[in-house]
Amino acid sequence: MLYNVEEKEIMSAAGQHNLRKPDISVESFRLIIKKYLRRSAFKNKRILDIGPGQCDFLDMAKKAGADRTYGCDFDPAVGALGKLRGHDMTIANLKQGWPYKGEVFDGIFCRGSLNCCWFSSEERLAAFLDDMAASLSPDGWIWIAPWNNPVPGKEDFLEVVHRVSKEWADKNAIRIEIPSPRKREKYGLIYSIPRIEIWRRK
Ligand SMILES: C[S@@+](CC[C@H](N)C(=O)[O-])C[C@H]1O[C@@H](n2cnc3c(N)ncnc32)[C@H](O)[C@@H]1O
């Protein structure tokens, strides 16, 4: 959701067309929080959203008492919007690896912004996922709905993605949920990809 002229102006330069729309509903984020995350998930916590788009989830985390809120995106417009709203933004392309090595968060959220098929090898994908898990505090939560869309000409890699992410999830006590069509609609997971998953801990 974009709330004023300044935000609309900033996001008019967004790379993804739909991020330029001012009136995207935030209801699906509310429903995700209600179902999966309690208030204690945010209170005095450090929360990261990977690819936050219009930064609505980060706003909700802050409102629910997060100590600090972080966003990572390769789009400078998203970086500028997040900064304007008081979030700690990092401009980085996730394809190049995990941008927060050595940093730790109490909660990591991501909806539709991470494609494991981007990585050029099994080793690079595994390294990315391990680095991300290393940035989660021991009792931290994770809620990630990846957008695993096969790269044209490399469709076979999807099998690797499913195997490697499953092994990684098992190792880190993360559950992989396959949401029903009703849940996909409710939580804004309307993607045309071979398999929609929610990775979650807690
Ligand atoms: C489909 S939007 C999702 C936005 C938000 N998470 C939501 O659910 O509404 C994808 C977001 O990821 C960012 N993104 C896409 N590819 C990226 C990459 N390679 N590195 C960093 N950010 C990326 C986009 O700029 C955008 O903010």
Short mmCIF file of N, CA and C in Angstrom, two decimals, residues 39-190:
data_model
loop_
_atom_site.label_atom_id
_atom_site.label_comp_id
_atom_site.label_asym_id
_atom_site.label_seq_id
_atom_site.Cartn_x
_atom_site.Cartn_y
_atom_site.Cartn_z
N ARG A 39 2.17 -12.18 18.55
CA ARG A 39 2.75 -10.88 18.89
C ARG A 39 4.18 -11.05 19.40
N SER A 40 4.40 -12.16 20.14
CA SER A 40 5.74 -12.41 20.70
C SER A 40 6.78 -12.65 19.60
N ALA A 41 6.31 -12.88 18.38
CA ALA A 41 7.25 -13.06 17.26
C ALA A 41 7.93 -11.73 16.90
N PHE A 42 7.34 -10.63 17.35
CA PHE A 42 7.84 -9.30 16.95
C PHE A 42 8.39 -8.47 18.10
N LYS A 43 7.77 -8.60 19.27
CA LYS A 43 8.08 -7.71 20.40
C LYS A 43 9.58 -7.73 20.72
N ASN A 44 10.21 -6.56 20.58
CA ASN A 44 11.64 -6.37 20.87
C ASN A 44 12.55 -7.25 20.01
N LYS A 45 12.08 -7.64 18.84
CA LYS A 45 12.84 -8.55 17.98
C LYS A 45 13.42 -7.82 16.77
N ARG A 46 14.41 -8.47 16.16
CA ARG A 46 15.00 -7.98 14.91
C ARG A 46 14.41 -8.80 13.77
N ILE A 47 13.68 -8.13 12.90
CA ILE A 47 12.91 -8.84 11.87
C ILE A 47 13.39 -8.44 10.47
N LEU A 48 13.61 -9.45 9.65
CA LEU A 48 14.06 -9.22 8.27
C LEU A 48 12.99 -9.68 7.29
N ASP A 49 12.71 -8.85 6.28
CA ASP A 49 11.87 -9.27 5.15
C ASP A 49 12.75 -9.27 3.90
N ILE A 50 12.83 -10.42 3.26
CA ILE A 50 13.63 -10.56 2.04
C ILE A 50 12.74 -10.20 0.85
N GLY A 51 13.10 -9.14 0.13
CA GLY A 51 12.28 -8.71 -1.02
C GLY A 51 10.95 -8.17 -0.55
N PRO A 52 10.96 -7.07 0.23
CA PRO A 52 9.72 -6.62 0.90
C PRO A 52 8.72 -5.89 0.03
N GLY A 53 9.03 -5.60 -1.23
CA GLY A 53 8.05 -4.92 -2.09
C GLY A 53 7.63 -3.58 -1.49
N GLN A 54 6.35 -3.45 -1.18
CA GLN A 54 5.87 -2.17 -0.62
C GLN A 54 6.05 -2.09 0.90
N CYS A 55 6.80 -3.02 1.46
CA CYS A 55 7.24 -2.96 2.87
C CYS A 55 6.11 -3.04 3.89
N ASP A 56 4.96 -3.58 3.48
CA ASP A 56 3.83 -3.63 4.40
C ASP A 56 4.06 -4.60 5.56
N PHE A 57 4.71 -5.73 5.26
CA PHE A 57 4.97 -6.67 6.36
C PHE A 57 5.91 -6.03 7.39
N LEU A 58 6.91 -5.31 6.91
CA LEU A 58 7.84 -4.65 7.84
C LEU A 58 7.11 -3.61 8.69
N ASP A 59 6.18 -2.88 8.08
CA ASP A 59 5.38 -1.90 8.84
C ASP A 59 4.61 -2.61 9.97
N MET A 60 4.03 -3.75 9.62
CA MET A 60 3.24 -4.48 10.63
C MET A 60 4.14 -5.00 11.74
N ALA A 61 5.33 -5.45 11.36
CA ALA A 61 6.29 -5.95 12.38
C ALA A 61 6.67 -4.82 13.33
N LYS A 62 6.91 -3.66 12.77
CA LYS A 62 7.27 -2.49 13.60
C LYS A 62 6.11 -2.13 14.53
N LYS A 63 4.93 -2.11 13.96
CA LYS A 63 3.74 -1.76 14.75
C LYS A 63 3.51 -2.77 15.88
N ALA A 64 3.90 -4.02 15.62
CA ALA A 64 3.70 -5.07 16.64
C ALA A 64 4.85 -5.08 17.65
N GLY A 65 5.76 -4.10 17.55
CA GLY A 65 6.77 -3.96 18.60
C GLY A 65 8.17 -4.40 18.25
N ALA A 66 8.42 -4.70 16.96
CA ALA A 66 9.79 -5.11 16.58
C ALA A 66 10.77 -4.02 16.98
N ASP A 67 11.91 -4.46 17.46
CA ASP A 67 12.95 -3.54 17.88
C ASP A 67 13.56 -2.87 16.64
N ARG A 68 13.96 -3.72 15.68
CA ARG A 68 14.47 -3.19 14.41
C ARG A 68 13.92 -4.03 13.26
N THR A 69 13.67 -3.35 12.16
CA THR A 69 13.12 -4.03 10.98
C THR A 69 14.07 -3.80 9.80
N TYR A 70 14.33 -4.89 9.08
CA TYR A 70 15.32 -4.87 8.00
C TYR A 70 14.67 -5.37 6.71
N GLY A 71 15.08 -4.77 5.61
CA GLY A 71 14.61 -5.24 4.32
C GLY A 71 15.77 -5.33 3.36
N CYS A 72 15.70 -6.33 2.49
CA CYS A 72 16.76 -6.49 1.49
C CYS A 72 16.11 -6.60 0.12
N ASP A 73 16.55 -5.79 -0.82
CA ASP A 73 15.95 -5.81 -2.15
C ASP A 73 16.96 -5.28 -3.16
N PHE A 74 16.87 -5.72 -4.40
CA PHE A 74 17.79 -5.17 -5.40
C PHE A 74 17.23 -3.92 -6.09
N ASP A 75 15.99 -3.59 -5.75
CA ASP A 75 15.35 -2.44 -6.41
C ASP A 75 15.54 -1.18 -5.54
N PRO A 76 16.25 -0.16 -6.06
CA PRO A 76 16.49 1.04 -5.27
C PRO A 76 15.19 1.73 -4.83
N ALA A 77 14.11 1.58 -5.62
CA ALA A 77 12.83 2.20 -5.23
C ALA A 77 12.32 1.56 -3.94
N VAL A 78 12.43 0.24 -3.85
CA VAL A 78 12.00 -0.47 -2.63
C VAL A 78 12.89 -0.03 -1.46
N GLY A 79 14.18 0.10 -1.72
CA GLY A 79 15.10 0.57 -0.68
C GLY A 79 14.71 1.95 -0.17
N ALA A 80 14.36 2.84 -1.09
CA ALA A 80 14.00 4.22 -0.71
C ALA A 80 12.69 4.25 0.08
N LEU A 81 11.72 3.44 -0.34
CA LEU A 81 10.43 3.39 0.37
C LEU A 81 10.64 2.88 1.79
N GLY A 82 11.40 1.78 1.91
CA GLY A 82 11.63 1.20 3.23
C GLY A 82 12.34 2.19 4.15
N LYS A 83 13.30 2.88 3.60
CA LYS A 83 14.06 3.85 4.41
C LYS A 83 13.13 4.97 4.89
N LEU A 84 12.29 5.44 3.98
CA LEU A 84 11.33 6.49 4.34
C LEU A 84 10.43 6.06 5.50
N ARG A 85 10.11 4.76 5.52
CA ARG A 85 9.20 4.26 6.57
C ARG A 85 9.96 3.81 7.83
N GLY A 86 11.26 4.05 7.84
CA GLY A 86 12.02 3.76 9.06
C GLY A 86 12.59 2.36 9.17
N HIS A 87 12.68 1.67 8.04
CA HIS A 87 13.28 0.33 8.06
C HIS A 87 14.75 0.44 7.64
N ASP A 88 15.50 -0.56 8.06
CA ASP A 88 16.93 -0.58 7.78
C ASP A 88 17.14 -1.37 6.47
N MET A 89 17.39 -0.67 5.38
CA MET A 89 17.37 -1.33 4.08
C MET A 89 18.77 -1.63 3.53
N THR A 90 18.86 -2.78 2.85
CA THR A 90 20.09 -3.17 2.16
C THR A 90 19.75 -3.40 0.70
N ILE A 91 20.51 -2.77 -0.18
CA ILE A 91 20.30 -3.02 -1.61
C ILE A 91 21.28 -4.11 -2.03
N ALA A 92 20.75 -5.25 -2.42
CA ALA A 92 21.61 -6.36 -2.83
C ALA A 92 20.81 -7.30 -3.73
N ASN A 93 21.54 -7.93 -4.65
CA ASN A 93 20.91 -8.93 -5.51
C ASN A 93 21.12 -10.31 -4.88
N LEU A 94 20.02 -10.93 -4.51
CA LEU A 94 20.10 -12.23 -3.81
C LEU A 94 20.79 -13.30 -4.66
N LYS A 95 20.75 -13.11 -5.97
CA LYS A 95 21.40 -14.11 -6.85
C LYS A 95 22.89 -14.19 -6.56
N GLN A 96 23.42 -13.10 -6.00
CA GLN A 96 24.86 -13.08 -5.75
C GLN A 96 25.23 -13.64 -4.37
N GLY A 97 24.26 -14.13 -3.64
CA GLY A 97 24.55 -14.73 -2.34
C GLY A 97 23.84 -14.00 -1.21
N TRP A 98 23.96 -14.58 -0.02
CA TRP A 98 23.27 -14.05 1.16
C TRP A 98 23.94 -12.75 1.61
N PRO A 99 23.19 -11.65 1.68
CA PRO A 99 23.83 -10.36 1.96
C PRO A 99 24.09 -10.07 3.44
N TYR A 100 23.66 -10.95 4.35
CA TYR A 100 23.75 -10.63 5.78
C TYR A 100 24.68 -11.59 6.53
N LYS A 101 25.79 -11.96 5.90
CA LYS A 101 26.70 -12.90 6.58
C LYS A 101 27.19 -12.28 7.89
N GLY A 102 27.12 -13.03 8.98
CA GLY A 102 27.57 -12.53 10.28
C GLY A 102 26.50 -11.78 11.05
N GLU A 103 25.33 -11.53 10.43
CA GLU A 103 24.25 -10.84 11.15
C GLU A 103 23.17 -11.85 11.56
N VAL A 104 22.50 -11.55 12.65
CA VAL A 104 21.50 -12.50 13.16
C VAL A 104 20.15 -11.79 13.37
N PHE A 105 19.09 -12.49 12.98
CA PHE A 105 17.72 -11.96 13.11
C PHE A 105 16.88 -12.93 13.95
N ASP A 106 15.84 -12.38 14.55
CA ASP A 106 14.93 -13.22 15.34
C ASP A 106 13.80 -13.77 14.48
N GLY A 107 13.60 -13.15 13.33
CA GLY A 107 12.56 -13.62 12.43
C GLY A 107 12.95 -13.27 11.00
N ILE A 108 12.78 -14.23 10.10
CA ILE A 108 13.06 -13.98 8.68
C ILE A 108 11.80 -14.32 7.89
N PHE A 109 11.32 -13.31 7.16
CA PHE A 109 10.10 -13.45 6.38
C PHE A 109 10.42 -13.25 4.91
N CYS A 110 9.71 -13.95 4.07
CA CYS A 110 9.88 -13.73 2.63
C CYS A 110 8.66 -14.28 1.91
N ARG A 111 8.00 -13.43 1.13
CA ARG A 111 6.88 -13.92 0.33
C ARG A 111 7.13 -13.61 -1.13
N GLY A 112 7.44 -14.67 -1.87
CA GLY A 112 7.51 -14.55 -3.33
C GLY A 112 8.72 -13.82 -3.87
N SER A 113 9.80 -13.73 -3.10
CA SER A 113 10.94 -12.92 -3.55
C SER A 113 12.23 -13.72 -3.71
N LEU A 114 12.18 -15.01 -3.39
CA LEU A 114 13.40 -15.82 -3.48
C LEU A 114 13.15 -16.98 -4.43
N ASN A 115 13.97 -17.08 -5.46
CA ASN A 115 13.85 -18.18 -6.41
C ASN A 115 15.11 -19.04 -6.32
N CYS A 116 14.96 -20.22 -5.76
CA CYS A 116 16.13 -21.10 -5.59
C CYS A 116 16.69 -21.58 -6.94
N CYS A 117 15.88 -21.45 -7.99
CA CYS A 117 16.35 -21.85 -9.33
C CYS A 117 17.36 -20.86 -9.88
N TRP A 118 17.51 -19.69 -9.25
CA TRP A 118 18.50 -18.71 -9.72
C TRP A 118 19.92 -19.24 -9.63
N PHE A 119 20.14 -20.11 -8.64
CA PHE A 119 21.53 -20.47 -8.35
C PHE A 119 22.05 -21.46 -9.38
N SER A 120 23.32 -21.27 -9.73
CA SER A 120 23.84 -21.98 -10.89
C SER A 120 24.28 -23.40 -10.56
N SER A 121 24.34 -23.75 -9.29
CA SER A 121 24.75 -25.11 -8.95
C SER A 121 24.14 -25.50 -7.61
N GLU A 122 24.15 -26.80 -7.36
CA GLU A 122 23.66 -27.33 -6.08
C GLU A 122 24.46 -26.72 -4.92
N GLU A 123 25.77 -26.60 -5.11
CA GLU A 123 26.64 -26.08 -4.04
C GLU A 123 26.29 -24.63 -3.71
N ARG A 124 26.05 -23.83 -4.74
CA ARG A 124 25.75 -22.41 -4.50
C ARG A 124 24.40 -22.25 -3.80
N LEU A 125 23.43 -23.08 -4.22
CA LEU A 125 22.12 -23.03 -3.56
C LEU A 125 22.26 -23.44 -2.09
N ALA A 126 22.98 -24.55 -1.84
CA ALA A 126 23.14 -25.04 -0.46
C ALA A 126 23.87 -23.99 0.38
N ALA A 127 24.86 -23.33 -0.20
CA ALA A 127 25.62 -22.30 0.55
C ALA A 127 24.70 -21.14 0.90
N PHE A 128 23.86 -20.72 -0.06
CA PHE A 128 22.92 -19.61 0.21
C PHE A 128 21.99 -19.98 1.37
N LEU A 129 21.40 -21.18 1.29
CA LEU A 129 20.44 -21.57 2.34
C LEU A 129 21.13 -21.71 3.69
N ASP A 130 22.35 -22.26 3.69
CA ASP A 130 23.08 -22.39 4.97
C ASP A 130 23.43 -21.03 5.55
N ASP A 131 23.83 -20.11 4.69
CA ASP A 131 24.16 -18.75 5.17
C ASP A 131 22.90 -18.09 5.76
N MET A 132 21.76 -18.31 5.10
CA MET A 132 20.51 -17.72 5.60
C MET A 132 20.17 -18.32 6.97
N ALA A 133 20.29 -19.63 7.10
CA ALA A 133 19.98 -20.28 8.39
C ALA A 133 20.93 -19.79 9.48
N ALA A 134 22.17 -19.51 9.10
CA ALA A 134 23.15 -19.03 10.09
C ALA A 134 22.78 -17.63 10.59
N SER A 135 21.93 -16.93 9.83
CA SER A 135 21.50 -15.59 10.25
C SER A 135 20.23 -15.63 11.09
N LEU A 136 19.80 -16.81 11.46
CA LEU A 136 18.60 -16.92 12.29
C LEU A 136 19.02 -17.29 13.71
N SER A 137 18.51 -16.55 14.69
CA SER A 137 18.89 -16.84 16.08
C SER A 137 18.38 -18.25 16.43
N PRO A 138 19.00 -18.91 17.44
CA PRO A 138 18.65 -20.30 17.73
C PRO A 138 17.15 -20.54 17.94
N ASP A 139 16.47 -19.59 18.58
CA ASP A 139 15.02 -19.80 18.73
C ASP A 139 14.21 -18.87 17.82
N GLY A 140 14.84 -18.45 16.73
CA GLY A 140 14.18 -17.54 15.80
C GLY A 140 13.16 -18.26 14.92
N TRP A 141 12.27 -17.47 14.31
CA TRP A 141 11.26 -18.06 13.42
C TRP A 141 11.57 -17.72 11.96
N ILE A 142 11.02 -18.54 11.10
CA ILE A 142 11.18 -18.31 9.66
C ILE A 142 9.82 -18.54 9.01
N TRP A 143 9.49 -17.71 8.05
CA TRP A 143 8.28 -17.92 7.23
C TRP A 143 8.65 -17.48 5.82
N ILE A 144 8.85 -18.48 4.99
CA ILE A 144 9.28 -18.18 3.62
C ILE A 144 8.41 -18.93 2.63
N ALA A 145 7.82 -18.18 1.71
CA ALA A 145 7.12 -18.81 0.59
C ALA A 145 7.98 -18.51 -0.65
N PRO A 146 8.86 -19.44 -1.03
CA PRO A 146 9.74 -19.15 -2.16
C PRO A 146 8.97 -19.12 -3.49
N TRP A 147 9.54 -18.41 -4.42
CA TRP A 147 8.96 -18.35 -5.77
C TRP A 147 9.90 -19.14 -6.68
N ASN A 148 9.81 -20.47 -6.54
CA ASN A 148 10.77 -21.32 -7.26
C ASN A 148 10.31 -21.57 -8.69
N ASN A 149 10.66 -20.63 -9.55
CA ASN A 149 10.26 -20.69 -10.94
C ASN A 149 11.45 -21.14 -11.79
N PRO A 150 11.34 -22.27 -12.50
CA PRO A 150 12.50 -22.76 -13.25
C PRO A 150 13.01 -21.76 -14.28
N VAL A 151 14.33 -21.70 -14.40
CA VAL A 151 14.96 -20.84 -15.40
C VAL A 151 14.85 -21.57 -16.74
N PRO A 152 14.36 -20.87 -17.83
CA PRO A 152 14.22 -21.55 -19.12
C PRO A 152 15.52 -22.24 -19.55
N GLY A 153 15.38 -23.48 -19.96
CA GLY A 153 16.55 -24.26 -20.40
C GLY A 153 17.21 -25.01 -19.25
N LYS A 154 16.79 -24.69 -18.02
CA LYS A 154 17.40 -25.37 -16.86
C LYS A 154 16.30 -25.94 -15.96
N GLU A 155 15.25 -26.45 -16.58
CA GLU A 155 14.09 -26.94 -15.83
C GLU A 155 14.47 -28.09 -14.89
N ASP A 156 15.50 -28.88 -15.27
CA ASP A 156 15.90 -30.03 -14.45
C ASP A 156 16.38 -29.62 -13.06
N PHE A 157 16.83 -28.38 -12.95
CA PHE A 157 17.39 -27.93 -11.68
C PHE A 157 16.33 -27.89 -10.56
N LEU A 158 15.07 -27.85 -10.97
CA LEU A 158 14.00 -27.79 -9.97
C LEU A 158 14.03 -29.01 -9.04
N GLU A 159 14.39 -30.14 -9.60
CA GLU A 159 14.50 -31.37 -8.79
C GLU A 159 15.57 -31.20 -7.72
N VAL A 160 16.68 -30.59 -8.12
CA VAL A 160 17.78 -30.31 -7.18
C VAL A 160 17.28 -29.36 -6.10
N VAL A 161 16.55 -28.34 -6.53
CA VAL A 161 16.01 -27.34 -5.58
C VAL A 161 15.16 -28.03 -4.52
N HIS A 162 14.28 -28.92 -4.95
CA HIS A 162 13.39 -29.59 -3.99
C HIS A 162 14.18 -30.49 -3.04
N ARG A 163 15.16 -31.20 -3.58
CA ARG A 163 15.95 -32.09 -2.71
C ARG A 163 16.80 -31.29 -1.73
N VAL A 164 17.53 -30.29 -2.25
CA VAL A 164 18.45 -29.52 -1.40
C VAL A 164 17.66 -28.74 -0.34
N SER A 165 16.53 -28.14 -0.73
CA SER A 165 15.78 -27.35 0.25
C SER A 165 15.15 -28.27 1.31
N LYS A 166 14.76 -29.46 0.92
CA LYS A 166 14.19 -30.42 1.89
C LYS A 166 15.28 -30.84 2.90
N GLU A 167 16.47 -31.16 2.40
CA GLU A 167 17.57 -31.55 3.30
C GLU A 167 17.90 -30.41 4.27
N TRP A 168 17.93 -29.20 3.70
CA TRP A 168 18.23 -28.00 4.51
C TRP A 168 17.14 -27.78 5.56
N ALA A 169 15.90 -27.95 5.16
CA ALA A 169 14.78 -27.76 6.09
C ALA A 169 14.87 -28.78 7.23
N ASP A 170 15.11 -30.04 6.90
CA ASP A 170 15.21 -31.09 7.93
C ASP A 170 16.32 -30.76 8.93
N LYS A 171 17.45 -30.33 8.38
CA LYS A 171 18.63 -30.02 9.22
C LYS A 171 18.35 -28.86 10.17
N ASN A 172 17.47 -27.95 9.78
CA ASN A 172 17.22 -26.73 10.57
C ASN A 172 15.85 -26.71 11.24
N ALA A 173 15.24 -27.88 11.35
CA ALA A 173 13.92 -28.01 12.00
C ALA A 173 12.87 -27.08 11.38
N ILE A 174 12.94 -26.96 10.06
CA ILE A 174 11.98 -26.13 9.32
C ILE A 174 10.98 -27.07 8.63
N ARG A 175 9.70 -26.76 8.77
CA ARG A 175 8.68 -27.60 8.13
C ARG A 175 8.37 -27.04 6.74
N ILE A 176 8.14 -27.93 5.81
CA ILE A 176 7.70 -27.48 4.48
C ILE A 176 6.23 -27.83 4.32
N GLU A 177 5.43 -26.78 4.20
CA GLU A 177 3.98 -26.97 4.06
C GLU A 177 3.60 -26.75 2.60
N ILE A 178 2.73 -27.61 2.09
CA ILE A 178 2.17 -27.38 0.75
C ILE A 178 0.76 -26.83 0.99
N PRO A 179 0.56 -25.52 0.84
CA PRO A 179 -0.74 -24.95 1.17
C PRO A 179 -1.84 -25.34 0.19
N SER A 180 -3.03 -25.46 0.73
CA SER A 180 -4.20 -25.79 -0.11
C SER A 180 -4.51 -24.58 -1.00
N PRO A 181 -5.30 -24.76 -2.07
CA PRO A 181 -5.67 -23.63 -2.93
C PRO A 181 -6.32 -22.50 -2.11
N ARG A 182 -7.12 -22.87 -1.11
CA ARG A 182 -7.78 -21.84 -0.28
C ARG A 182 -6.74 -21.02 0.48
N LYS A 183 -5.75 -21.71 1.04
CA LYS A 183 -4.70 -21.00 1.78
C LYS A 183 -3.86 -20.14 0.85
N ARG A 184 -3.61 -20.65 -0.34
CA ARG A 184 -2.80 -19.88 -1.30
C ARG A 184 -3.47 -18.56 -1.61
N GLU A 185 -4.76 -18.63 -1.79
CA GLU A 185 -5.54 -17.42 -2.09
C GLU A 185 -5.52 -16.46 -0.89
N LYS A 186 -5.76 -17.04 0.27
CA LYS A 186 -5.85 -16.25 1.50
C LYS A 186 -4.53 -15.53 1.81
N TYR A 187 -3.42 -16.21 1.57
CA TYR A 187 -2.12 -15.65 1.95
C TYR A 187 -1.37 -15.00 0.79
N GLY A 188 -2.08 -14.78 -0.31
CA GLY A 188 -1.47 -14.06 -1.43
C GLY A 188 -0.39 -14.84 -2.15
N LEU A 189 -0.56 -16.16 -2.22
CA LEU A 189 0.46 -17.00 -2.89
C LEU A 189 -0.08 -17.47 -4.24
N ILE A 190 -0.43 -16.49 -5.07
CA ILE A 190 -1.05 -16.81 -6.36
C ILE A 190 0.04 -16.77 -7.42
#
